[in-house]
Short mmCIF file of C-alpha atoms and ligand atoms in Angstrom, two decimals:
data_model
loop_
_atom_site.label_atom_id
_atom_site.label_comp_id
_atom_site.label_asym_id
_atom_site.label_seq_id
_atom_site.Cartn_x
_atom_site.Cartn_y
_atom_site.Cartn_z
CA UNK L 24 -83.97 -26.12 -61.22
CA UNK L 25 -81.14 -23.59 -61.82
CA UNK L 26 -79.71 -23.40 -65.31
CA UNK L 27 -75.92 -23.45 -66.36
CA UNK L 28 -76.60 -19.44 -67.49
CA UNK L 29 -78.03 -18.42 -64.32
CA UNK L 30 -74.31 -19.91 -62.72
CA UNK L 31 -72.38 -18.49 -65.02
CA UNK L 32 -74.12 -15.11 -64.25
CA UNK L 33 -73.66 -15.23 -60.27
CA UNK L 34 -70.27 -16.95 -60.72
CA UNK L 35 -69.42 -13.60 -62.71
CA UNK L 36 -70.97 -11.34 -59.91
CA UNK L 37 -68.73 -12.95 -57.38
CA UNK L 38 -65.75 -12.10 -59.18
CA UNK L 39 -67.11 -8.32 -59.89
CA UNK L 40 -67.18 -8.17 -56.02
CA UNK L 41 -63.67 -9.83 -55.24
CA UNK L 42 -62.27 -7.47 -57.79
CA UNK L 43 -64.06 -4.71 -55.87
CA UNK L 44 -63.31 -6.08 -52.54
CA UNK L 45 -59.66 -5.88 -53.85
CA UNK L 46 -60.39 -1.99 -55.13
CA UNK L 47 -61.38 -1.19 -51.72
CA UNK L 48 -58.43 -2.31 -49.97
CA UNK L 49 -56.09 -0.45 -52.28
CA UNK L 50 -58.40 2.43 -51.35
CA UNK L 51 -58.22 1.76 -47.92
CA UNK L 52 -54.20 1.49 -48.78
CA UNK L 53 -54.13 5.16 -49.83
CA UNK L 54 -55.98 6.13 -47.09
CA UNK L 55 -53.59 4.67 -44.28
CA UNK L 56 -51.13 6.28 -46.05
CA UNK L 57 -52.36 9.71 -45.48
CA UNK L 58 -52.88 8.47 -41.92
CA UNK L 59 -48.97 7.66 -42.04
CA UNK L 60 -48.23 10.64 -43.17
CA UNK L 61 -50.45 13.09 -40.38
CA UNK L 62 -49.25 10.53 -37.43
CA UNK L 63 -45.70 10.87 -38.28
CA UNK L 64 -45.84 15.12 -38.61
CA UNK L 65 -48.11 14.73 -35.43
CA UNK L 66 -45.98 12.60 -33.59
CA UNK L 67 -48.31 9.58 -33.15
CA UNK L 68 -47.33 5.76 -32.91
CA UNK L 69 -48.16 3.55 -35.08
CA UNK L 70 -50.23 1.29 -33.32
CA UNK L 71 -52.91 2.91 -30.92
CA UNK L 72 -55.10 0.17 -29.42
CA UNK L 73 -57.86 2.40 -28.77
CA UNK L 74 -58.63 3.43 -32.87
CA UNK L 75 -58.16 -0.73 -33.22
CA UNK L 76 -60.37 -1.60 -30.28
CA UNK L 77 -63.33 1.07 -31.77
CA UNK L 78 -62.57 0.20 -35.82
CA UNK L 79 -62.65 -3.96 -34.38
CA UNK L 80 -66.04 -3.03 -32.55
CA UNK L 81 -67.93 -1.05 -35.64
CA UNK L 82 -66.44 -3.76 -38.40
CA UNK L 83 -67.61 -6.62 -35.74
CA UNK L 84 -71.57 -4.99 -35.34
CA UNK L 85 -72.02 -4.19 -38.81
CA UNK L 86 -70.63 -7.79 -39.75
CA UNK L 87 -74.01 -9.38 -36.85
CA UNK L 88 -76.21 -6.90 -38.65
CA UNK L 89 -75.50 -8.33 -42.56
CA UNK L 90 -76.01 -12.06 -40.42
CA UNK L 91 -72.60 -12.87 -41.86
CA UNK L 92 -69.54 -14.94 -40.24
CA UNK L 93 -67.95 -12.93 -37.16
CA UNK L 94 -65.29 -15.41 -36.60
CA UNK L 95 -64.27 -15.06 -40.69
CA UNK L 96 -64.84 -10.86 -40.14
CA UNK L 97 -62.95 -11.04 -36.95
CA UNK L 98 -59.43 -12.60 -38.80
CA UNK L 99 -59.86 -10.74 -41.91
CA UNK L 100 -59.71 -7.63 -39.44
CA UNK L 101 -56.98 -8.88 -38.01
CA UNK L 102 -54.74 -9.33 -41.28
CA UNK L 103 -55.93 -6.18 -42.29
CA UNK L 104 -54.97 -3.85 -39.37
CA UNK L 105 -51.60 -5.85 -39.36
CA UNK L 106 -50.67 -4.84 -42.66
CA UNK L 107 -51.71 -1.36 -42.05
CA UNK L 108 -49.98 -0.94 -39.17
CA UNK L 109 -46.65 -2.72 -41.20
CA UNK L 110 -46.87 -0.18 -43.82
CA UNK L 111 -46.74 2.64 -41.19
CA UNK L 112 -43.78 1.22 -40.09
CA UNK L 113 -41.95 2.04 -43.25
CA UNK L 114 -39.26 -0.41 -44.16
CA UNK L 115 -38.93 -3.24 -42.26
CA UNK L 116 -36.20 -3.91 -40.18
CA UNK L 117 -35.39 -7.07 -41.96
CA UNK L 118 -32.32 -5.78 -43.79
CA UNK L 119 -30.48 -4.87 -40.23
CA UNK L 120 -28.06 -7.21 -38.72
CA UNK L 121 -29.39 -9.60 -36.04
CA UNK L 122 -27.60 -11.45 -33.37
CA UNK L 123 -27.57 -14.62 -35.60
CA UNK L 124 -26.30 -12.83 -38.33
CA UNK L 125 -23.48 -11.26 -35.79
CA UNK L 126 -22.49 -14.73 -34.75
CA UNK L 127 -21.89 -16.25 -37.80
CA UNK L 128 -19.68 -12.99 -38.64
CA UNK L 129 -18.05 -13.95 -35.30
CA UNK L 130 -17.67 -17.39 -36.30
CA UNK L 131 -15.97 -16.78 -39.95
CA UNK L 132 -13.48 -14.51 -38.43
CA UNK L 133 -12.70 -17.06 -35.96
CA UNK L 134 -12.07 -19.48 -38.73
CA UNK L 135 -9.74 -17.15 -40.47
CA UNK L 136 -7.58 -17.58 -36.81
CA UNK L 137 -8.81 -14.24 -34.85
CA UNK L 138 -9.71 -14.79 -31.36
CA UNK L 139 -13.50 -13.60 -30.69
CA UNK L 140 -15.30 -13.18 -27.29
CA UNK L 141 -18.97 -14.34 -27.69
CA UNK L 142 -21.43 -12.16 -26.21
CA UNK L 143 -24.25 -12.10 -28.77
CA UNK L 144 -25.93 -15.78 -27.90
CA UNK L 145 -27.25 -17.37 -24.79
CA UNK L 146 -25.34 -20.52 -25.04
CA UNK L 147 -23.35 -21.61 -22.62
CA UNK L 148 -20.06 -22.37 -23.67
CA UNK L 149 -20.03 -24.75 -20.45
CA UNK L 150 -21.91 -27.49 -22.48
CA UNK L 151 -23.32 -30.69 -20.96
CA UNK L 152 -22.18 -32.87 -18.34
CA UNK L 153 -19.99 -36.01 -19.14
CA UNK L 154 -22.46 -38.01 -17.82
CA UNK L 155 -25.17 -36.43 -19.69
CA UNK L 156 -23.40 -37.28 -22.74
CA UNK L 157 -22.14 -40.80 -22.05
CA UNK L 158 -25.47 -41.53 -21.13
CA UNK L 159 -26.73 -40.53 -24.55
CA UNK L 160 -24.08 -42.90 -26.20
CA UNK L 161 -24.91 -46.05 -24.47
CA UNK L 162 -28.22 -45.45 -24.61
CA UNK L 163 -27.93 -45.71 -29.03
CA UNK L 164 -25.65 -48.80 -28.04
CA UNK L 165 -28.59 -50.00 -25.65
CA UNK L 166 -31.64 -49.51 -28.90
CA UNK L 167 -33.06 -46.42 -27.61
CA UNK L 168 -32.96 -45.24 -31.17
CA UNK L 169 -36.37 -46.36 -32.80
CA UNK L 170 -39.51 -44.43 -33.72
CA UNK L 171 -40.89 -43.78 -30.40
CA UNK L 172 -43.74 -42.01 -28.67
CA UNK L 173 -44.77 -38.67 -30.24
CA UNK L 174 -44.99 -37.11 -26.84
CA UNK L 175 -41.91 -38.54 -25.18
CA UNK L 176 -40.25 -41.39 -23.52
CA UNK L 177 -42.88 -42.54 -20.60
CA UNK L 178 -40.16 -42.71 -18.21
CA UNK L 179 -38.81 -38.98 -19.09
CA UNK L 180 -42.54 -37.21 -19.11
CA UNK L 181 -43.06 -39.07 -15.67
CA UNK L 182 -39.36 -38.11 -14.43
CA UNK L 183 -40.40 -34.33 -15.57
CA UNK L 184 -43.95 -34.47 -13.36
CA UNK L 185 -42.08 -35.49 -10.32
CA UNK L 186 -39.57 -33.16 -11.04
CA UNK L 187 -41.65 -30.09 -10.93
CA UNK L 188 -43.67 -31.48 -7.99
CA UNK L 189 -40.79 -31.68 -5.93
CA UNK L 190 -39.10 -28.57 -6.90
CA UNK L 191 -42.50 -26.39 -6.86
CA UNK L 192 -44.97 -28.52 -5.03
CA UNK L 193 -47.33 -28.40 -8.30
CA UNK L 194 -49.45 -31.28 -9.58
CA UNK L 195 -48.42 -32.26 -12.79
CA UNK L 196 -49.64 -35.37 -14.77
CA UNK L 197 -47.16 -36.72 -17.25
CA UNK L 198 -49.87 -36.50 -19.71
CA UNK L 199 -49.50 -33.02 -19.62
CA UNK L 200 -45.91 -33.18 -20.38
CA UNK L 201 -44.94 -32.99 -24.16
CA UNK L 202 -40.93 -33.69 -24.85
CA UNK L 203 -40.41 -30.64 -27.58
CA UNK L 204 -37.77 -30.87 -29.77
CA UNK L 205 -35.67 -27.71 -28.00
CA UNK L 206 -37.33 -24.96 -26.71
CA UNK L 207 -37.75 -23.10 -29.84
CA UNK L 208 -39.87 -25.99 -31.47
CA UNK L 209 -41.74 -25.59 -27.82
CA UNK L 210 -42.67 -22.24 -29.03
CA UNK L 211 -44.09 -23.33 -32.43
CA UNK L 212 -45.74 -26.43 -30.86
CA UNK L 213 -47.11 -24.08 -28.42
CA UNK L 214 -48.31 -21.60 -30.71
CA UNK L 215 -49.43 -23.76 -33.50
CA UNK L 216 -52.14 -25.60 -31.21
CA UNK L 217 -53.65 -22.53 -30.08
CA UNK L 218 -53.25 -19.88 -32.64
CA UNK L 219 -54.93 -19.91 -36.31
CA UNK L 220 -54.59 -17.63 -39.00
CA UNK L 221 -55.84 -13.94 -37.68
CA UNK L 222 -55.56 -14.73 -34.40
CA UNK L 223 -53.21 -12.61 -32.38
CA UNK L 224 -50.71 -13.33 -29.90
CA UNK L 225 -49.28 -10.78 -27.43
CA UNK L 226 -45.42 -10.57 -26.32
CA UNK L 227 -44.03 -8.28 -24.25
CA UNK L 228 -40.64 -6.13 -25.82
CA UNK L 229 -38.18 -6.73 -25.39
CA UNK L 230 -38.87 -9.98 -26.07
CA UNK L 231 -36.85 -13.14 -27.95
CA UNK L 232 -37.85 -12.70 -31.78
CA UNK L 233 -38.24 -15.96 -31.95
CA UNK L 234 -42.35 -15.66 -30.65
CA UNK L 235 -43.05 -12.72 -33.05
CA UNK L 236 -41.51 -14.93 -36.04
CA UNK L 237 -43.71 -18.13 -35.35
CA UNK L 238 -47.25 -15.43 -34.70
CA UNK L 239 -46.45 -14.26 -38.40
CA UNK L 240 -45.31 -17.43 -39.83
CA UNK L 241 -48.83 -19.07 -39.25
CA UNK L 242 -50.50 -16.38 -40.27
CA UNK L 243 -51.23 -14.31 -37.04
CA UNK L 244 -50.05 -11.24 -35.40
CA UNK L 245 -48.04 -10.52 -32.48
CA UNK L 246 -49.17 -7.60 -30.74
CA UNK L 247 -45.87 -6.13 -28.07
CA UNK L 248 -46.43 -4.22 -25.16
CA UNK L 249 -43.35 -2.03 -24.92
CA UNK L 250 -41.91 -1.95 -21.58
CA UNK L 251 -38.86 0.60 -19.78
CA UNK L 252 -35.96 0.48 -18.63
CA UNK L 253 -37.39 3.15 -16.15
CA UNK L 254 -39.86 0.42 -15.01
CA UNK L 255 -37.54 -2.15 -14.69
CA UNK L 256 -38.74 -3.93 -17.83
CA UNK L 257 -41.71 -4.79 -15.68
CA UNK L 258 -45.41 -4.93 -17.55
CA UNK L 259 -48.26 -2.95 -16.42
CA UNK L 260 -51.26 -5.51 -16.10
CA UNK L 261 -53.97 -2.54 -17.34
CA UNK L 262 -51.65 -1.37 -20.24
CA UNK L 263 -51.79 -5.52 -21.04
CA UNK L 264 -55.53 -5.44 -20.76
CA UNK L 265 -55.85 -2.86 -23.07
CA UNK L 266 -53.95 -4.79 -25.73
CA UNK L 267 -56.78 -7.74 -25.57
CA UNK L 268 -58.92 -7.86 -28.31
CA UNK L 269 -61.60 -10.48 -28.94
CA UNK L 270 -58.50 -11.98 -31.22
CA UNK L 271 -56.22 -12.47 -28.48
CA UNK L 272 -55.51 -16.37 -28.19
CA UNK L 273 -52.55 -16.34 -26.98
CA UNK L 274 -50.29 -13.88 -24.33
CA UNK L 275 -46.12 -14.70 -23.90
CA UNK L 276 -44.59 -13.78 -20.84
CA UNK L 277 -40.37 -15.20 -20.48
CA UNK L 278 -39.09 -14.90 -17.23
CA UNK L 279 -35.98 -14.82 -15.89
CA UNK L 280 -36.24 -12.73 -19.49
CA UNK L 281 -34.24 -12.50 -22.35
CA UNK L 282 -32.75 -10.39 -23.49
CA UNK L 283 -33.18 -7.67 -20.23
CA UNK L 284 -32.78 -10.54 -16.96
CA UNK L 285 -35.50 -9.58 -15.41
CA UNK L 286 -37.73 -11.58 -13.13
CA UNK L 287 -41.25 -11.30 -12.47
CA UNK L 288 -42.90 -11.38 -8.56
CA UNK L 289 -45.71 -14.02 -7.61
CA UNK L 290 -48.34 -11.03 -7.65
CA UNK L 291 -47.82 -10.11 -11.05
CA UNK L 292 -47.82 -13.42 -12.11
CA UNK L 293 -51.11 -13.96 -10.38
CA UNK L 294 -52.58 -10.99 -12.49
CA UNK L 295 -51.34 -11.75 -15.54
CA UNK L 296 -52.53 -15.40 -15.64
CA UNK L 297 -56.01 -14.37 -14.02
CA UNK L 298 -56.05 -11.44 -17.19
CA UNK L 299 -55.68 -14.75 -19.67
CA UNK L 300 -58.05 -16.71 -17.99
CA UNK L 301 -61.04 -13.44 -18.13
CA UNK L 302 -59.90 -13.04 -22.04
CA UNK L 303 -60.35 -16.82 -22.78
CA UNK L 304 -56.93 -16.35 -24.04
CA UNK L 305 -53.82 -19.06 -23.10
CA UNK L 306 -50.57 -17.82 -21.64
CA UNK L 307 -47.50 -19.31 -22.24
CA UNK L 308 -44.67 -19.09 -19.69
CA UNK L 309 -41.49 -19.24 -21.29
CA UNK L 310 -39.18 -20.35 -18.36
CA UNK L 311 -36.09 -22.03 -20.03
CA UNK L 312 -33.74 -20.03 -17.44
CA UNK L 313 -35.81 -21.12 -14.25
CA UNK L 314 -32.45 -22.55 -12.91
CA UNK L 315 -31.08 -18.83 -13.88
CA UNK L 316 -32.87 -17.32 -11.16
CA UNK L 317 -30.64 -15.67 -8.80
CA UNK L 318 -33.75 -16.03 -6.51
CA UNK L 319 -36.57 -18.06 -5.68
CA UNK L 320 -38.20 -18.76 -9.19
CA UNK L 321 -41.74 -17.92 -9.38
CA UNK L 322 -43.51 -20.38 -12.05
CA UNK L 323 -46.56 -19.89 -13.71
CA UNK L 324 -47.84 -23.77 -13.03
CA UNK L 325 -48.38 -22.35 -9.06
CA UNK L 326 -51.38 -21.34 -10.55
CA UNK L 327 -53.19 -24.40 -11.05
CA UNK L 328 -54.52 -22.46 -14.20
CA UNK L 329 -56.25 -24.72 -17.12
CA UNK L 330 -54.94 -21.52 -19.07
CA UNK L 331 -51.48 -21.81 -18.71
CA UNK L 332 -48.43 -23.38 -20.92
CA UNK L 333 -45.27 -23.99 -19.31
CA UNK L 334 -41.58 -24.11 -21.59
CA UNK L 335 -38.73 -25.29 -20.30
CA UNK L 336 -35.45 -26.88 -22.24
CA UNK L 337 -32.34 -28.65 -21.05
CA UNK L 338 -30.49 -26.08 -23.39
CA UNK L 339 -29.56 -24.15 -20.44
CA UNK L 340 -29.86 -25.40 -17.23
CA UNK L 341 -27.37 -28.22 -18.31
CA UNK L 342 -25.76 -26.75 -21.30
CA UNK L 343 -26.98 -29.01 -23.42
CA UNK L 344 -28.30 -26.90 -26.65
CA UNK L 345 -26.88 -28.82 -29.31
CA UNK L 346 -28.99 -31.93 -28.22
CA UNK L 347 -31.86 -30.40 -29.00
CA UNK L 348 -34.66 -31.37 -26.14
CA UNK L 349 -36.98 -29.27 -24.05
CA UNK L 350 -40.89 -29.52 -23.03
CA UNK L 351 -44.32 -28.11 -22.85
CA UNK L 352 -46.54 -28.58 -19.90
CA UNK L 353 -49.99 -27.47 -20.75
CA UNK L 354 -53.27 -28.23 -20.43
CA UNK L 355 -54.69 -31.54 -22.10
CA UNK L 356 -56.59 -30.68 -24.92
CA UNK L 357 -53.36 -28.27 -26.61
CA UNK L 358 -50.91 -31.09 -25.18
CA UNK L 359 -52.89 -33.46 -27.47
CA UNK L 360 -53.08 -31.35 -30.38
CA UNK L 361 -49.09 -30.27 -29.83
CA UNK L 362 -48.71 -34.04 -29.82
CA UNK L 363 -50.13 -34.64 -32.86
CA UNK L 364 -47.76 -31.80 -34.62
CA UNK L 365 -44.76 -32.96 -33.28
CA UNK L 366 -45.52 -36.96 -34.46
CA UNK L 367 -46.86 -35.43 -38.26
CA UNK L 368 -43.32 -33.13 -38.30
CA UNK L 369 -41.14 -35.33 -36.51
CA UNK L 370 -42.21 -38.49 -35.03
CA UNK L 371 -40.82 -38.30 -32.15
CA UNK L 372 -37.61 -36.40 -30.58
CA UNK L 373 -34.76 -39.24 -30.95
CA UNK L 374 -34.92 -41.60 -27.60
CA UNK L 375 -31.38 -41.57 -27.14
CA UNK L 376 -31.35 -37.78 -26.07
CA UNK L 377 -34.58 -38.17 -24.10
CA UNK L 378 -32.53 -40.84 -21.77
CA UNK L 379 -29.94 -38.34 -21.86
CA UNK L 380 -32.42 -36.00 -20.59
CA UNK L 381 -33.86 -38.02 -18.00
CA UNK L 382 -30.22 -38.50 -16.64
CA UNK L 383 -29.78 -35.12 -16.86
CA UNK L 384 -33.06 -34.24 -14.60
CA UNK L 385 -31.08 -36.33 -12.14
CA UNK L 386 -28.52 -33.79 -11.55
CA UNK L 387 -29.21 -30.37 -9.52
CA UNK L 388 -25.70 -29.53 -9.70
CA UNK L 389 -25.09 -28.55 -12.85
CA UNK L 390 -27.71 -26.55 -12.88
CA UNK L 391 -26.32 -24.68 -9.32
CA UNK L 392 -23.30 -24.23 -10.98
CA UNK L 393 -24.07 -22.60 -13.99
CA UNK L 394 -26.36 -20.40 -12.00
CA UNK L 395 -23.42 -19.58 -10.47
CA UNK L 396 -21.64 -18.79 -13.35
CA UNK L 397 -24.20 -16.37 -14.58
CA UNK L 398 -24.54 -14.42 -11.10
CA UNK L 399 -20.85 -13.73 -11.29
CA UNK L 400 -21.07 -13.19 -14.70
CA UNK L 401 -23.83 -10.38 -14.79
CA UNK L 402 -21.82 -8.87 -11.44
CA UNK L 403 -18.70 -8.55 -13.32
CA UNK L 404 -20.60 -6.93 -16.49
CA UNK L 405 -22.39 -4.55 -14.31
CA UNK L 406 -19.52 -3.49 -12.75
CA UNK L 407 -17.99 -2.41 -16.09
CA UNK L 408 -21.34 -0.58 -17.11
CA UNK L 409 -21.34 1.18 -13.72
CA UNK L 410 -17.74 2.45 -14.93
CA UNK L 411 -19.57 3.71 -18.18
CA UNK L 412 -22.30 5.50 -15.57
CA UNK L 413 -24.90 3.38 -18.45
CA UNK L 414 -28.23 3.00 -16.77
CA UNK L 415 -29.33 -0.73 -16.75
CA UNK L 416 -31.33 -3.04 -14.56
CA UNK L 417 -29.61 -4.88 -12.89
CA UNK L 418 -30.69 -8.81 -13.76
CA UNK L 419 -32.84 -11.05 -11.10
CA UNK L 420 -31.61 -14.20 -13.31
CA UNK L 421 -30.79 -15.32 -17.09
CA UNK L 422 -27.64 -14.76 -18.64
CA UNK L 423 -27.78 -11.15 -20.01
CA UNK L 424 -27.87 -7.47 -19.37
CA UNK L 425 -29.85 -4.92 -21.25
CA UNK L 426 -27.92 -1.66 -20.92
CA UNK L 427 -28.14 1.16 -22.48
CA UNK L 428 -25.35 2.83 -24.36
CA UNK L 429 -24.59 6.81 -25.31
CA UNK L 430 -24.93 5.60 -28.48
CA UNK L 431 -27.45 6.36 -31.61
CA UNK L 432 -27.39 3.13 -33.26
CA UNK L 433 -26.23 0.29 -31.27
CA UNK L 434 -26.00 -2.35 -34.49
CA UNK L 435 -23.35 -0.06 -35.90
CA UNK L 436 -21.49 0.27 -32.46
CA UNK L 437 -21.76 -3.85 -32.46
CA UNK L 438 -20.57 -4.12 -35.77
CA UNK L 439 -17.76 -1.66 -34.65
CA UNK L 440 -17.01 -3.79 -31.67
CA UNK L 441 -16.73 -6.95 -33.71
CA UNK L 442 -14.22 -5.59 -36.77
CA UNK L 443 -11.98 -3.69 -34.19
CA UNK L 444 -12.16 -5.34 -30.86
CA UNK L 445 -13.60 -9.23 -31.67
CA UNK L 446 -16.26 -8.71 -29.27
CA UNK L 447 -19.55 -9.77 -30.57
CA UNK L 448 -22.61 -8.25 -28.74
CA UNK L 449 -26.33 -8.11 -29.90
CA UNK L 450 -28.18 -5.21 -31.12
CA UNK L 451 -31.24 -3.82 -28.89
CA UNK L 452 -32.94 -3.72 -31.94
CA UNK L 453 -33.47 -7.87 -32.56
CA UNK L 454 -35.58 -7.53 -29.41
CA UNK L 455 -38.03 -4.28 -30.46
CA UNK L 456 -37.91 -1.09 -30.42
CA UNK L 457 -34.48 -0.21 -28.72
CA UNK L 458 -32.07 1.21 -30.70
CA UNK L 459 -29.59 2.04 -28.06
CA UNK L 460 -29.61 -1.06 -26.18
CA UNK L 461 -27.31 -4.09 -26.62
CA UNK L 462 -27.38 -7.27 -25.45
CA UNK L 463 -24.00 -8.62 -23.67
CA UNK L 464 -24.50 -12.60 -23.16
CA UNK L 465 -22.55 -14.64 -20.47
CA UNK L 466 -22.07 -17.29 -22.36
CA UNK L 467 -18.15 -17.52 -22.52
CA UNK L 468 -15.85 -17.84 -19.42
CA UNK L 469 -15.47 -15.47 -16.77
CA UNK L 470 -12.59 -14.33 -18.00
CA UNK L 471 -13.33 -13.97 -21.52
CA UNK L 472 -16.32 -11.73 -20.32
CA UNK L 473 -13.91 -9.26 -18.52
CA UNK L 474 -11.94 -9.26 -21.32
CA UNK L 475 -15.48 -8.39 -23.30
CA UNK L 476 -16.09 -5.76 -20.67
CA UNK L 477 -12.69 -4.09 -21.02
CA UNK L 478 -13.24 -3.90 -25.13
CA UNK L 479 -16.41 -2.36 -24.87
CA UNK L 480 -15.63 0.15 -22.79
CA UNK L 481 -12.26 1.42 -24.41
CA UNK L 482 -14.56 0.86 -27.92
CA UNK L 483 -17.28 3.37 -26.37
CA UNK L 484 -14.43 5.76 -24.79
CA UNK L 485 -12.68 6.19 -27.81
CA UNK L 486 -9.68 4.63 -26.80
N1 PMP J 13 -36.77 -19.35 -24.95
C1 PMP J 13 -35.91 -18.34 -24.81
C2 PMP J 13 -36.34 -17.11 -24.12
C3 PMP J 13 -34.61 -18.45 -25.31
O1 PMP J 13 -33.75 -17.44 -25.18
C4 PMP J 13 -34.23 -19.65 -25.97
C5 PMP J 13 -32.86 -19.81 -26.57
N2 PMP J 13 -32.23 -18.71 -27.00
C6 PMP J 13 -35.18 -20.66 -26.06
C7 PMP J 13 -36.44 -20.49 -25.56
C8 PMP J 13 -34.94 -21.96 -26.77
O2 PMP J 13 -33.82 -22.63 -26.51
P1 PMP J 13 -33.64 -24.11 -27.09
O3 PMP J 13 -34.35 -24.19 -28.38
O4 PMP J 13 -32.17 -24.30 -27.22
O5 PMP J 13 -34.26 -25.02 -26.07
#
């Protein structure tokens, strides 16, 4: 039998080797430094997947050959590189202005009585149908306001199935259906069931921030594949692959996209859910602006994949942001674990709005007509930017375009824009690495977006 003395010995050696573990990663600190330093005079990006994939591969063998925990070496590698590659970065880019922060500049000068045109936030300023919203009020006066069913109303998550089987032919069981709280709480449902800490998840920039917050808020990293304006924002499937690591869990694709309206084409759909399901990872397809495609929208459920989450939210199709209700179709074992995190946070998204929803699924022509709205909407902004001569693509759905301006830093121009001109826009910035792109939303009236239009350009000519 082991004495007190002999614990008191090893209990002492395992804190000599934490403090040493800790020596070696300050160490290792000074060391990435130095690579900072070379890569930056050399002209090197931060993050090259190769040196990860080979420094992954080395770490990974030597942890089999010491017979200790791969899956414990494999996340501590992960939290590791991530901070390395965040202190090449230099400072962070969380003291610049985001859109957020733009509107609620907007918003205070339009409380102190100056007119403002809203470009910097998808929300359309349409809002929801009277219908939508009487039928939220009688359903309170009805008792649809109790604790209900974490996942959602019966009657909505069956409404939803039918609804996608009509509009897409796909085979969708309601128990697959999870009524999220908004699309955004989608996201962290989403990524909560699927992702643990030291996992990685990878987005393609320019992408919402919003999926890059929730990786690093539970503890994982977002990897981005940077795509071009010169390739229409489109991702290369084998530049994707090469981002995989045995970390991936998780892969975000958002089309019609925000913030650059672009749409994505059945055959690279195809690849990129058939490169999640050979990487064991999940993808989730963010599609909250299906009814934003100017075209046919392509869906990632086609695929019948067991891989594959779906988004969607009633935020935009019906303008209905403020009631806060969207939902996840995936596959049943991360449907029941997103089920369980939305009962233990919330209980249940309030009944009332889910009947609201459910008479909102009713009506395709909302939906047409705010479709509508964007289409002329992105026409008339594209015909300003063609005045400019600024090269853009032009969108396949959504409600934005992704130009880019003669400008060296587009948050200053926006801030410009704003104090001058009362034209709030987003910086390129909030979506990655693009400081001379900006945002413009069509979130306002037709009319007020000319009027946006006509500001920005006389603000970029100097006029
Ligand atoms: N996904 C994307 C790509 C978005 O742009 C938004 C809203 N800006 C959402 C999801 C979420 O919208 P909501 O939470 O209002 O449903």
């Amino acid at each position: 039998m082991g004495s007190f003395e002999e614990l008191a010995r090893e209990r002492e050696r395992a804190k000599e080797l934490t403090v040493r573990l800790v020596e070696l990663l300050a160490t290792r600190e000074r060391v990435v430094a130095e690579i900072a330093r070379l890569k930056s005079e050399l002209g090197v990006p931060e993050f090259v997947p190769e040196v990860e994939r080979e420094l992954r591969a080395v770490a990974l063998k030597r942890a089999v050959e010491l017979g200790i925990d791969r899956d414990l070496v494999r996340r501590v590698l992960t939290l590791v590189l991530k901070s390395s590659v965040r202190a090449q970065e230099g400072p962070s880019n969380s003291n610049r202005l985001t859109h957020m922060d733009l509107m609620r500049l907007a918003k205070r000068m339009e409380r102190n009585g100056r007119e403002v045109v809203h470009m910097e936030v998808g929300e359309p300023t349409l809002g929801a149908p009277a219908a939508v919203a009487r039928e939220l009020s009688e359903a309170a006066l009805k008792g649809y306001a109790f604790y209900g069913e974490a996942a959602g109303l019966p009657e909505l998550r069956a409404a939803i199935a039918g609804d996608l089987m009509e509009r897409f032919g796909v085979d969708v069981r309601p128990e697959n259906v999870v009524v999220t709280q908004g699309g955004r709480f989608g996201v962290y449902l989403a990524m909560a069931s699927i992702l643990s800490t030291g996992d990685e998840a990878v987005v393609i920039d320019p992408s919402w921030p919003h999926y890059k917050q929730m990786a690093d808020y539970l503890g994982c990293r977002a990897v981005a594949l940077k795509t071009t304006l010169e390739d229409a924002w489109a991702p290369d499937p084998a530049e994707l692959e090469g981002l995989l690591t045995d970390s991936t869990r998780l892969l975000v694709i958002n089309y019609p996209n925000n913030p650059t309206g672009a749409v994505i084409n059945q055959k690279l759909m195809d690849e990129v859910v058939d490169l999640a399901e050979r990487s064991g990872a999940y993808l989730l397809s963010d599609e909250v602006y299906m009814d934003y495609s100017f075209d046919e929208h392509v869906t990632a459920l086609t695929t019948n994949s067991d891989r594959v989450l779906m988004l969607m939210s009633f935020s935009k199709s019906w303008g209905m942001t403020g009631y806060r209700i969207g939902y996840l179709v995936a596959p049943s074992e991360v449907a029941e674990r997103a089920t369980r995190i939305q009962g233990s946070l919330l209980t249940c998204v309030p009944e009332f709005v889910q009947v609201a929803a459910l008479k909102a699924l009713s009506d395709r022509e909302t939906p047409r007509k705010y479709r509508e709205h964007m289409k002329r909407g992105a026409e008339i902004i594209c015909s300003y930017l063609d005045r400019l001569k600024a090269r853009y693509v032009a969108p396949g759905g959504g409600m934005y375009v992704f130009p880019e301006l003669q400008l060296e830093d587009a948050t200053e121009f926006a801030l410009k824009l704003l104090e001058r001109r009362g034209v709030a826009i987003a910086p390129g910035s909030v979506f990655g690495d693009y400081q001379r792109n900006v945002r413009l939303s069509i979130s306002d009236s037709l009319d007020k977006v000319e009027k946006g239009m006509r500001a920005l350009v006389e603000e970029l000519r100097g006029a």
